[in-house]
CSV table of C-alpha atoms in Angstrom, one decimal:
chain,number,residue,atom,x,y,z
A,1,ASP,CA,-100.4,252.2,-173.8
A,2,THR,CA,-98.2,252.4,-171.0
A,3,GLY,CA,-97.9,256.0,-169.7
A,4,LEU,CA,-94.2,258.2,-168.8
A,5,ARG,CA,-92.5,259.1,-165.7
A,6,GLY,CA,-95.1,261.2,-163.7
A,7,GLN,CA,-97.9,260.4,-166.6
A,8,PRO,CA,-101.4,258.6,-166.5
A,9,LYS,CA,-101.4,255.4,-167.9
A,10,VAL,CA,-104.3,255.5,-170.9
A,11,THR,CA,-105.3,252.8,-173.6
A,12,ALA,CA,-107.2,254.1,-175.8
A,13,THR,CA,-108.6,252.3,-179.7
A,14,ILE,CA,-107.0,254.1,-182.6
A,15,ALA,CA,-110.1,254.2,-184.3
A,16,PRO,CA,-112.4,255.5,-184.3
A,17,PRO,CA,-111.9,257.8,-181.1
A,18,ARG,CA,-108.1,258.2,-182.9
A,19,HIS,CA,-108.5,261.6,-181.7
A,20,ASN,CA,-108.2,261.0,-178.0
A,21,ALA,CA,-104.9,259.2,-178.2
A,22,MET,CA,-103.8,262.0,-180.1
A,23,SER,CA,-104.1,264.4,-178.0
A,24,TYR,CA,-102.5,261.9,-174.8
A,25,PHE,CA,-99.0,262.1,-177.4
A,26,LYS,CA,-99.3,265.6,-177.7
A,27,HIS,CA,-100.1,266.0,-174.0
A,28,CYS,CA,-96.9,264.1,-172.8
A,29,ARG,CA,-95.2,266.0,-175.2
A,30,GLU,CA,-96.3,269.5,-174.1
A,31,VAL,CA,-95.1,268.1,-170.9
A,32,MET,CA,-92.5,266.3,-171.1
A,33,GLY,CA,-90.7,268.5,-173.6
A,34,PRO,CA,-90.1,267.7,-177.6
A,35,GLN,CA,-87.4,264.6,-176.7
A,36,ALA,CA,-90.5,262.8,-175.0
A,37,TRP,CA,-93.0,260.0,-176.9
A,38,PRO,CA,-95.6,257.7,-175.1
A,39,LEU,CA,-94.7,254.5,-175.5
A,40,HIS,CA,-97.6,252.3,-177.0
A,41,PHE,CA,-98.0,248.7,-177.3
A,42,THR,CA,-100.7,246.7,-179.5
A,43,PRO,CA,-103.2,244.3,-177.2
A,44,GLN,CA,-101.1,241.1,-178.5
A,45,GLN,CA,-98.1,243.1,-177.6
A,46,VAL,CA,-99.1,243.2,-174.5
A,47,GLU,CA,-100.2,239.8,-173.8
A,48,ARG,CA,-96.7,238.8,-175.0
A,49,MET,CA,-95.0,241.0,-173.0
A,50,GLU,CA,-96.6,239.6,-170.0
A,51,ILE,CA,-96.0,236.0,-170.7
A,52,ALA,CA,-92.3,236.8,-171.2
A,53,LEU,CA,-92.0,238.1,-167.6
A,54,HIS,CA,-93.8,236.2,-165.8
A,55,VAL,CA,-93.0,232.4,-167.5
A,56,GLY,CA,-90.0,230.8,-167.4
A,57,PRO,CA,-86.3,232.7,-166.4
A,58,ARG,CA,-87.6,236.5,-166.5
A,59,ALA,CA,-90.6,235.3,-164.1
A,60,GLY,CA,-89.3,237.6,-160.8
A,61,LEU,CA,-89.9,240.5,-163.5
A,62,TRP,CA,-93.1,240.8,-163.1
A,63,ARG,CA,-95.2,242.4,-160.8
A,64,GLY,CA,-98.6,242.3,-162.0
A,65,THR,CA,-101.4,240.6,-162.9
A,66,VAL,CA,-101.4,238.5,-165.7
A,67,THR,CA,-105.3,238.1,-168.0
A,68,LEU,CA,-105.2,234.8,-168.5
A,69,PRO,CA,-107.1,233.3,-172.0
A,70,ASP,CA,-110.3,232.5,-171.9
A,71,PRO,CA,-110.9,228.2,-172.0
A,72,VAL,CA,-112.8,227.1,-174.5
A,73,THR,CA,-116.3,226.9,-174.7
A,74,THR,CA,-116.4,222.7,-176.5
A,75,VAL,CA,-119.6,221.4,-178.1
A,76,ALA,CA,-120.0,217.4,-179.1
A,77,LEU,CA,-122.3,217.3,-182.1
A,78,PRO,CA,-123.9,214.3,-182.2
A,79,GLN,CA,-123.9,213.2,-185.9
A,80,LYS,CA,-125.4,210.9,-188.2
A,81,ASP,CA,-123.4,207.8,-188.2
A,82,GLY,CA,-123.3,208.2,-184.6
A,83,THR,CA,-120.4,209.8,-183.5
A,84,ARG,CA,-120.4,213.0,-182.6
A,85,ARG,CA,-118.0,216.1,-183.6
A,86,ALA,CA,-116.0,218.7,-182.3
A,87,LEU,CA,-117.3,222.8,-182.3
A,88,LEU,CA,-115.5,224.8,-180.7
A,89,MET,CA,-116.0,228.7,-179.7
A,90,LEU,CA,-114.2,231.6,-177.6
A,91,ARG,CA,-114.6,235.1,-176.4
A,92,GLN,CA,-112.4,237.5,-178.1
A,93,VAL,CA,-111.5,239.9,-175.6
A,94,SER,CA,-110.3,242.7,-176.4
A,95,ALA,CA,-113.1,243.3,-178.7
A,96,GLY,CA,-115.7,243.2,-176.4
A,97,GLY,CA,-116.4,240.2,-175.9
A,98,ARG,CA,-117.0,238.6,-179.6
A,99,VAL,CA,-117.7,235.7,-180.7
A,100,LEU,CA,-115.6,233.1,-182.5
A,101,GLU,CA,-116.4,229.8,-183.7
A,102,ALA,CA,-113.9,227.2,-185.2
A,103,PRO,CA,-115.2,225.4,-188.1
A,104,ASP,CA,-116.8,221.3,-186.6
A,105,LYS,CA,-115.7,220.3,-190.4
A,106,HIS,CA,-111.5,219.5,-189.7
A,107,LEU,CA,-109.6,220.7,-186.9
A,108,LYS,CA,-106.4,222.1,-188.9
A,109,ILE,CA,-108.1,225.3,-188.8
A,110,SER,CA,-106.0,228.4,-187.0
A,111,ASN,CA,-106.6,232.4,-187.3
A,112,TRP,CA,-108.1,233.5,-189.8
A,113,ASP,CA,-110.7,230.5,-190.4
A,114,TRP,CA,-112.5,231.8,-186.9
A,115,GLN,CA,-115.5,232.9,-187.7
A,116,SER,CA,-116.9,236.3,-185.5
A,117,LEU,CA,-120.1,235.8,-184.5
A,118,ASP,CA,-120.6,239.9,-182.6
A,119,GLY,CA,-122.3,240.0,-179.9
A,120,LEU,CA,-120.2,242.0,-176.0
A,121,LEU,CA,-120.3,239.3,-174.1
A,122,ALA,CA,-119.0,239.7,-170.1
A,123,ASP,CA,-117.8,235.9,-169.8
A,124,PRO,CA,-117.6,231.9,-171.7
A,125,MET,CA,-120.7,230.9,-172.8
A,126,SER,CA,-122.3,227.8,-172.3
A,127,GLY,CA,-123.2,225.9,-175.5
A,128,VAL,CA,-125.7,222.7,-176.8
A,129,ALA,CA,-126.4,220.4,-178.8
A,130,TRP,CA,-129.5,218.4,-179.0
A,131,GLY,CA,-130.3,217.5,-182.5
A,132,PRO,CA,-127.3,216.8,-185.7
A,133,GLY,CA,-127.2,221.0,-186.9
A,134,ARG,CA,-128.6,221.9,-184.1
A,135,VAL,CA,-126.4,224.4,-181.6
A,136,ASP,CA,-128.1,226.3,-179.0
A,137,VAL,CA,-125.5,229.2,-177.5
A,138,PHE,CA,-125.9,231.1,-174.4
A,139,ALA,CA,-123.3,233.8,-171.9
A,140,ARG,CA,-123.3,236.7,-169.9
A,141,GLY,CA,-123.4,240.1,-172.1
A,142,LEU,CA,-122.1,243.4,-170.1
A,143,ASP,CA,-126.0,244.1,-169.4
A,144,GLY,CA,-125.7,241.1,-166.9
A,145,ALA,CA,-128.2,239.1,-169.3
A,146,VAL,CA,-128.3,235.7,-170.4
A,147,HIS,CA,-128.1,236.5,-174.2
A,148,HIS,CA,-129.0,233.3,-177.0
A,149,ARG,CA,-127.8,232.1,-180.3
A,150,ALA,CA,-128.8,229.1,-182.4
A,151,ARG,CA,-127.2,227.4,-185.3
A,152,VAL,CA,-129.4,226.0,-187.0
A,153,GLY,CA,-128.0,223.7,-190.3
A,154,ALA,CA,-125.4,226.6,-190.8
A,155,ASP,CA,-127.1,229.3,-190.2
A,156,TRP,CA,-126.5,231.7,-186.7
A,157,GLN,CA,-130.5,232.4,-186.1
A,158,PRO,CA,-130.8,236.2,-184.5
A,159,SER,CA,-129.4,236.6,-187.7
A,160,PRO,CA,-127.6,239.6,-186.8
A,161,GLY,CA,-126.6,239.3,-182.6
A,162,TRP,CA,-127.9,237.6,-179.5
A,163,ARG,CA,-131.6,236.8,-178.3
A,164,SER,CA,-131.1,238.6,-174.8
A,165,LEU,CA,-133.1,236.3,-172.2
A,166,GLY,CA,-133.3,238.7,-169.4
A,167,GLY,CA,-132.5,238.1,-166.1
A,168,ALA,CA,-129.2,239.6,-163.0
A,169,PHE,CA,-126.0,237.3,-163.2
A,170,THR,CA,-122.9,237.7,-162.1
A,171,GLY,CA,-121.2,235.1,-164.4
A,172,ALA,CA,-121.2,232.9,-166.9
A,173,PRO,CA,-125.2,230.6,-167.5
A,174,ALA,CA,-124.5,226.5,-167.9
A,175,ALA,CA,-127.1,225.2,-170.8
A,176,VAL,CA,-128.6,221.9,-170.6
A,177,ALA,CA,-131.0,220.0,-172.9
A,178,THR,CA,-133.2,217.3,-171.3
A,179,GLN,CA,-135.0,215.9,-174.7
A,180,VAL,CA,-135.2,217.7,-178.5
A,181,GLY,CA,-137.0,220.5,-178.1
A,182,GLN,CA,-136.4,221.1,-173.9
A,183,LEU,CA,-133.4,223.5,-173.0
A,184,HIS,CA,-132.9,224.3,-169.3
A,185,VAL,CA,-130.8,228.2,-168.1
A,186,VAL,CA,-128.8,227.9,-165.3
A,187,GLY,CA,-127.4,231.1,-163.7
A,188,ARG,CA,-126.0,232.5,-160.6
A,189,GLY,CA,-128.0,236.1,-159.9
A,190,THR,CA,-126.6,238.4,-158.3
A,191,ASP,CA,-128.8,237.9,-155.4
A,192,GLY,CA,-126.2,234.5,-155.2
A,193,ALA,CA,-128.8,231.6,-155.6
A,194,VAL,CA,-129.2,229.6,-159.4
A,195,TRP,CA,-132.0,231.7,-161.2
A,196,HIS,CA,-133.8,228.8,-163.3
A,197,ALA,CA,-135.3,228.9,-167.3
A,198,GLN,CA,-135.9,227.2,-169.8
A,199,GLY,CA,-137.7,227.0,-173.2
A,200,ASP,CA,-137.1,225.4,-176.3
A,201,GLY,CA,-134.9,227.0,-178.7
A,202,ALA,CA,-137.0,229.6,-179.6
A,203,THR,CA,-138.6,231.3,-177.3
A,204,PHE,CA,-138.1,231.1,-173.1
A,205,GLY,CA,-140.0,231.8,-170.1
A,206,GLY,CA,-139.5,233.3,-167.7
A,207,TRP,CA,-136.2,233.3,-164.5
A,208,ALA,CA,-137.7,231.5,-161.7
A,209,MET,CA,-135.2,230.7,-157.6
A,210,LEU,CA,-134.1,228.0,-157.2
A,211,GLY,CA,-132.4,228.8,-153.9
A,212,GLY,CA,-129.2,228.6,-152.9
A,213,LYS,CA,-126.1,230.6,-151.3
A,214,THR,CA,-123.2,230.0,-153.9
A,215,THR,CA,-119.6,230.9,-154.6
A,216,HIS,CA,-118.7,230.1,-158.8
A,217,ASP,CA,-121.2,229.1,-161.4
A,218,PRO,CA,-123.1,226.0,-161.6
A,219,ALA,CA,-122.7,223.4,-163.9
A,220,VAL,CA,-125.4,221.1,-164.8
A,221,VAL,CA,-125.6,217.6,-167.4
A,222,SER,CA,-128.6,215.8,-168.4
A,223,TRP,CA,-128.2,211.7,-167.9
A,224,GLY,CA,-131.9,210.9,-169.5
A,225,PRO,CA,-134.9,212.4,-171.2
A,226,GLY,CA,-136.7,215.1,-169.1
A,227,ARG,CA,-133.7,214.4,-165.7
A,228,PHE,CA,-131.3,217.0,-165.1
A,229,ASP,CA,-128.7,217.9,-162.2
A,230,VAL,CA,-127.5,220.6,-161.0
A,231,PHE,CA,-124.6,221.6,-158.7
A,232,VAL,CA,-122.8,224.1,-156.9
A,233,ARG,CA,-120.7,225.1,-154.9
A,234,GLY,CA,-122.2,226.6,-150.6
A,235,LEU,CA,-120.8,229.5,-149.3
A,236,ASP,CA,-119.5,226.5,-147.0
A,237,GLY,CA,-117.1,225.2,-149.7
A,238,ALA,CA,-119.6,222.0,-149.5
A,239,ILE,CA,-121.0,220.2,-153.1
A,240,TYR,CA,-124.9,221.1,-153.4
A,241,GLN,CA,-127.1,218.3,-155.2
A,242,LYS,CA,-130.5,219.6,-157.0
A,243,ALA,CA,-132.4,217.7,-159.8
A,244,TRP,CA,-135.3,218.2,-162.1
A,245,LEU,CA,-137.2,215.5,-162.6
A,246,GLY,CA,-139.5,216.4,-165.8
A,247,GLY,CA,-142.2,217.3,-164.0
A,248,SER,CA,-140.8,219.0,-159.9
A,249,TRP,CA,-137.2,219.6,-158.4
A,250,TRP,CA,-135.2,217.3,-156.1
A,251,PRO,CA,-135.6,218.0,-153.2
A,252,SER,CA,-137.3,220.9,-153.4
A,253,ALA,CA,-138.5,223.7,-155.2
A,254,ASP,CA,-136.2,226.0,-153.8
A,255,GLY,CA,-133.3,224.1,-151.8
A,256,PHE,CA,-131.3,221.7,-152.5
A,257,GLN,CA,-129.1,218.1,-151.3
A,258,ALA,CA,-125.3,218.6,-149.9
A,259,VAL,CA,-123.1,215.2,-152.0
A,260,GLY,CA,-122.1,213.8,-148.8
A,261,PRO,CA,-119.3,214.7,-145.4
A,262,GLY,CA,-115.9,215.4,-146.9
A,263,CYS,CA,-117.0,217.2,-150.8
A,264,THR,CA,-115.3,220.3,-150.0
A,265,ILE,CA,-113.8,222.6,-153.6
A,266,ALA,CA,-112.1,225.7,-153.7
A,267,GLY,CA,-114.4,226.4,-156.7
A,268,LYS,CA,-117.0,225.8,-159.9
A,269,PRO,CA,-118.1,221.7,-159.2
A,270,VAL,CA,-117.7,219.3,-162.3
A,271,VAL,CA,-119.6,217.2,-163.1
A,272,ALA,CA,-120.1,214.4,-165.9
A,273,ALA,CA,-123.0,211.2,-166.8
A,274,PRO,CA,-120.8,208.6,-168.3
A,275,ALA,CA,-124.1,205.9,-169.0
A,276,PRO,CA,-127.6,206.9,-167.9
A,277,GLY,CA,-128.6,207.0,-164.3
A,278,LYS,CA,-124.0,207.9,-163.7
A,279,LEU,CA,-122.8,210.6,-162.0
A,280,LEU,CA,-119.2,211.7,-161.6
A,281,VAL,CA,-119.3,215.1,-159.8
A,282,GLY,CA,-115.9,216.7,-157.8
A,283,GLY,CA,-113.3,219.8,-158.4
A,284,THR,CA,-110.4,220.8,-156.3
A,285,ASP,CA,-109.7,221.9,-152.7
A,286,ASP,CA,-107.5,223.9,-152.2
A,287,GLY,CA,-104.2,221.8,-151.1
A,288,GLY,CA,-104.6,220.2,-154.4
A,289,ALA,CA,-106.6,217.3,-154.1
A,290,LEU,CA,-108.8,215.6,-156.6
A,291,VAL,CA,-112.5,215.8,-155.1
A,292,LEU,CA,-115.1,213.1,-156.5
A,293,ARG,CA,-118.1,211.1,-155.4
A,294,GLY,CA,-119.9,208.9,-158.1
A,295,TRP,CA,-123.3,207.7,-159.1
A,296,ASN,CA,-123.9,204.2,-160.1
A,297,GLY,CA,-127.9,204.5,-160.4
A,298,ALA,CA,-128.9,203.3,-156.8
A,299,ALA,CA,-125.9,204.8,-154.3
A,300,TRP,CA,-123.2,206.9,-154.0
A,301,SER,CA,-119.8,206.2,-153.9
A,302,PRO,CA,-117.7,206.0,-151.4
A,303,ALA,CA,-120.7,205.5,-149.6
A,304,LYS,CA,-119.3,208.1,-146.4
A,305,GLY,CA,-118.1,211.0,-148.3
A,306,CYS,CA,-115.6,211.5,-151.0
A,307,LEU,CA,-113.0,210.4,-153.2
A,308,ARG,CA,-110.2,212.3,-151.8
A,309,LEU,CA,-106.8,212.0,-154.4
A,310,GLU,CA,-103.7,214.2,-153.3
A,311,ASN,CA,-101.4,216.0,-155.4
A,312,ALA,CA,-103.8,215.5,-158.2
A,313,GLY,CA,-103.9,219.3,-159.0
A,314,ARG,CA,-106.2,223.1,-159.1
A,315,HIS,CA,-107.9,222.3,-162.1
A,316,VAL,CA,-109.6,219.3,-163.8
A,317,ALA,CA,-112.1,219.6,-166.5
A,318,PHE,CA,-114.1,215.6,-167.1
A,319,THR,CA,-115.7,214.4,-170.7
A,320,PRO,CA,-117.9,211.0,-170.5
A,321,SER,CA,-115.6,208.3,-173.1
A,322,ALA,CA,-116.7,204.5,-173.1
A,323,GLY,CA,-119.0,204.3,-170.1
A,324,ASP,CA,-116.6,205.7,-168.2
A,325,VAL,CA,-114.9,209.7,-167.2
A,326,VAL,CA,-111.8,210.8,-168.9
A,327,ALA,CA,-110.6,213.7,-166.6
A,328,VAL,CA,-107.5,216.3,-166.8
A,329,SER,CA,-105.7,217.6,-164.1
A,330,GLN,CA,-103.9,221.0,-163.8
A,331,SER,CA,-101.0,221.3,-161.4
A,332,ALA,CA,-101.8,225.4,-161.2
A,333,ILE,CA,-103.4,228.4,-163.6
A,334,ASP,CA,-101.9,230.9,-162.9
A,335,GLY,CA,-100.1,232.0,-165.9
A,336,GLN,CA,-97.6,229.8,-165.9
A,337,LEU,CA,-97.4,226.2,-167.9
A,338,SER,CA,-99.4,223.7,-166.2
A,339,PRO,CA,-98.2,220.3,-166.0
A,340,LEU,CA,-100.9,217.5,-167.3
A,341,LYS,CA,-102.3,214.8,-165.6
A,342,LEU,CA,-104.5,212.5,-167.0
A,343,TRP,CA,-107.1,210.1,-165.3
A,344,ARG,CA,-110.1,207.6,-165.5
A,345,PHE,CA,-112.9,207.0,-163.9
A,346,ASN,CA,-115.1,205.0,-163.2
A,347,SER,CA,-119.1,206.0,-162.1
A,348,ASP,CA,-117.9,204.9,-158.7
A,349,GLY,CA,-115.6,207.6,-158.9
A,350,GLN,CA,-113.0,204.5,-158.7
A,351,VAL,CA,-109.5,205.0,-160.7
A,352,VAL,CA,-109.1,202.8,-163.1
A,353,GLY,CA,-106.2,204.6,-165.2
A,354,GLY,CA,-103.7,206.4,-164.3
A,355,PRO,CA,-103.2,209.3,-163.4
A,356,THR,CA,-100.6,209.4,-166.3
A,357,PRO,CA,-98.6,212.3,-167.5
A,358,LEU,CA,-99.4,214.4,-170.5
A,359,PRO,CA,-96.4,215.8,-173.7
A,360,VAL,CA,-98.0,218.9,-173.3
A,361,THR,CA,-98.8,222.2,-171.0
A,362,SER,CA,-101.1,224.9,-170.1
A,363,ARG,CA,-101.8,228.5,-168.8
A,364,ALA,CA,-105.0,228.5,-168.3
A,365,ALA,CA,-108.1,225.7,-167.7
A,366,VAL,CA,-107.4,223.2,-170.5
A,367,SER,CA,-111.3,221.5,-171.3
A,368,LEU,CA,-112.7,218.4,-173.3
A,369,VAL,CA,-114.6,217.2,-175.9
A,370,GLU,CA,-115.0,214.1,-178.0
A,371,ASP,CA,-114.2,214.6,-181.7
A,372,ARG,CA,-115.0,211.3,-184.2
A,373,GLY,CA,-114.5,208.6,-180.9
A,374,ALA,CA,-111.0,210.5,-180.2
A,375,ILE,CA,-111.4,212.7,-177.1
A,376,LEU,CA,-108.8,216.2,-177.8
A,377,VAL,CA,-107.8,217.7,-174.6
A,378,LEU,CA,-107.6,221.9,-175.3
A,379,GLY,CA,-105.0,224.2,-173.5
A,380,THR,CA,-102.8,227.5,-174.1
A,381,ASP,CA,-99.2,228.4,-175.0
A,382,LEU,CA,-96.6,230.7,-175.1
A,383,ASP,CA,-98.1,230.3,-178.8
A,384,GLY,CA,-101.2,230.0,-178.2
A,385,TYR,CA,-104.5,227.6,-178.7
A,386,TYR,CA,-104.0,223.6,-179.3
A,387,ALA,CA,-106.2,220.7,-179.7
A,388,TYR,CA,-103.5,217.4,-178.6
A,389,ASN,CA,-105.6,214.2,-180.2
A,390,LEU,CA,-105.0,211.9,-176.5
A,391,THR,CA,-105.2,209.1,-179.2
A,392,LYS,CA,-102.9,209.6,-181.6
A,393,GLY,CA,-100.7,211.5,-179.4
A,394,VAL,CA,-101.0,215.1,-181.8
A,395,THR,CA,-100.9,218.4,-181.6
A,396,THR,CA,-102.5,220.8,-183.3
A,397,ARG,CA,-101.9,224.9,-183.0
A,398,LEU,CA,-106.2,226.4,-183.7
A,399,GLY,CA,-103.8,229.1,-183.9
A,400,THR,CA,-102.8,232.5,-181.4
A,401,TYR,CA,-104.4,234.2,-178.8
A,402,ILE,CA,-107.8,235.9,-180.6
A,403,HIS,CA,-107.6,239.6,-179.4
């Protein structure tokens, strides 16, 4: 409800507490007279108006803030034939954070194909697959704790609802599987430090502090059995690393190591493992440069500091592909329809392809995922979510914005 002149702006659901909304309507008529009636809109109508006034020739008319749609949470599910198939998940914002899942059988999906997983979530999810038919999903609930749910075959467990793992966090957790039945979850606590819990998918131990003081959610990746790496943005904007070596932490139980001088980014770090023993980590800085450093199994490259690629954008997403890393950078993430650029890097952080402009744009941060040998770019435009197939050059509509 936008309210009337001199009257408060309110938000009320129609059911079950519809008497609240009706009381407000009656109040407006009594105060403003019989010709007055409050303006009321559905969440979908509000979002469409925000988009129309924020994007294109009417952009100057909008003075408010625009709520950006969540990026799509992606999981590449390993198949028995060696391929991977995409599983897509979204948070249903206006309904209190309900989780929606897109079937991984195909990508010709629309609104009514999304399956509700219930739950009240504060942030987008993190998903990890560690075997055919097995996916574990983690998210921060409205209570600040991390919650967990797993798909085993076609069934979600527990059913109904989610299992709380406890803790007190400020953002979305990150999860990784180092091998079958070994899951690790990390998150940024309310104290700004990184916290860690591990389990087998059925049970999890308590949370242990890993130290550090961070400004954004951590990023994690595993490039070998029993091994995973944690990357964070420190208070000075630099990228810091910590690694689990199967039985101990490097460089120490409560310490982090700077990735290198000059590796300063503006947001959450992005990381990918293109091959066993190889890493590519980076992000974008305040000036729109893409900042990168690669680990080839023996040394960091460049040897000193990070590679800087100017005019790359404000956001970047990575995914491994054929021993390299495919990246898509985005010029802005403020709700405008932003151009996308395609890059390809080797594990040394060297550009081996691009930048190539893509024929699609996105309002919010994009995601990348492998699906049956192709790389999909998941983004948002004026009509909702889409999947752009980099291999075939085909765009598939995933439905309008979900409320």
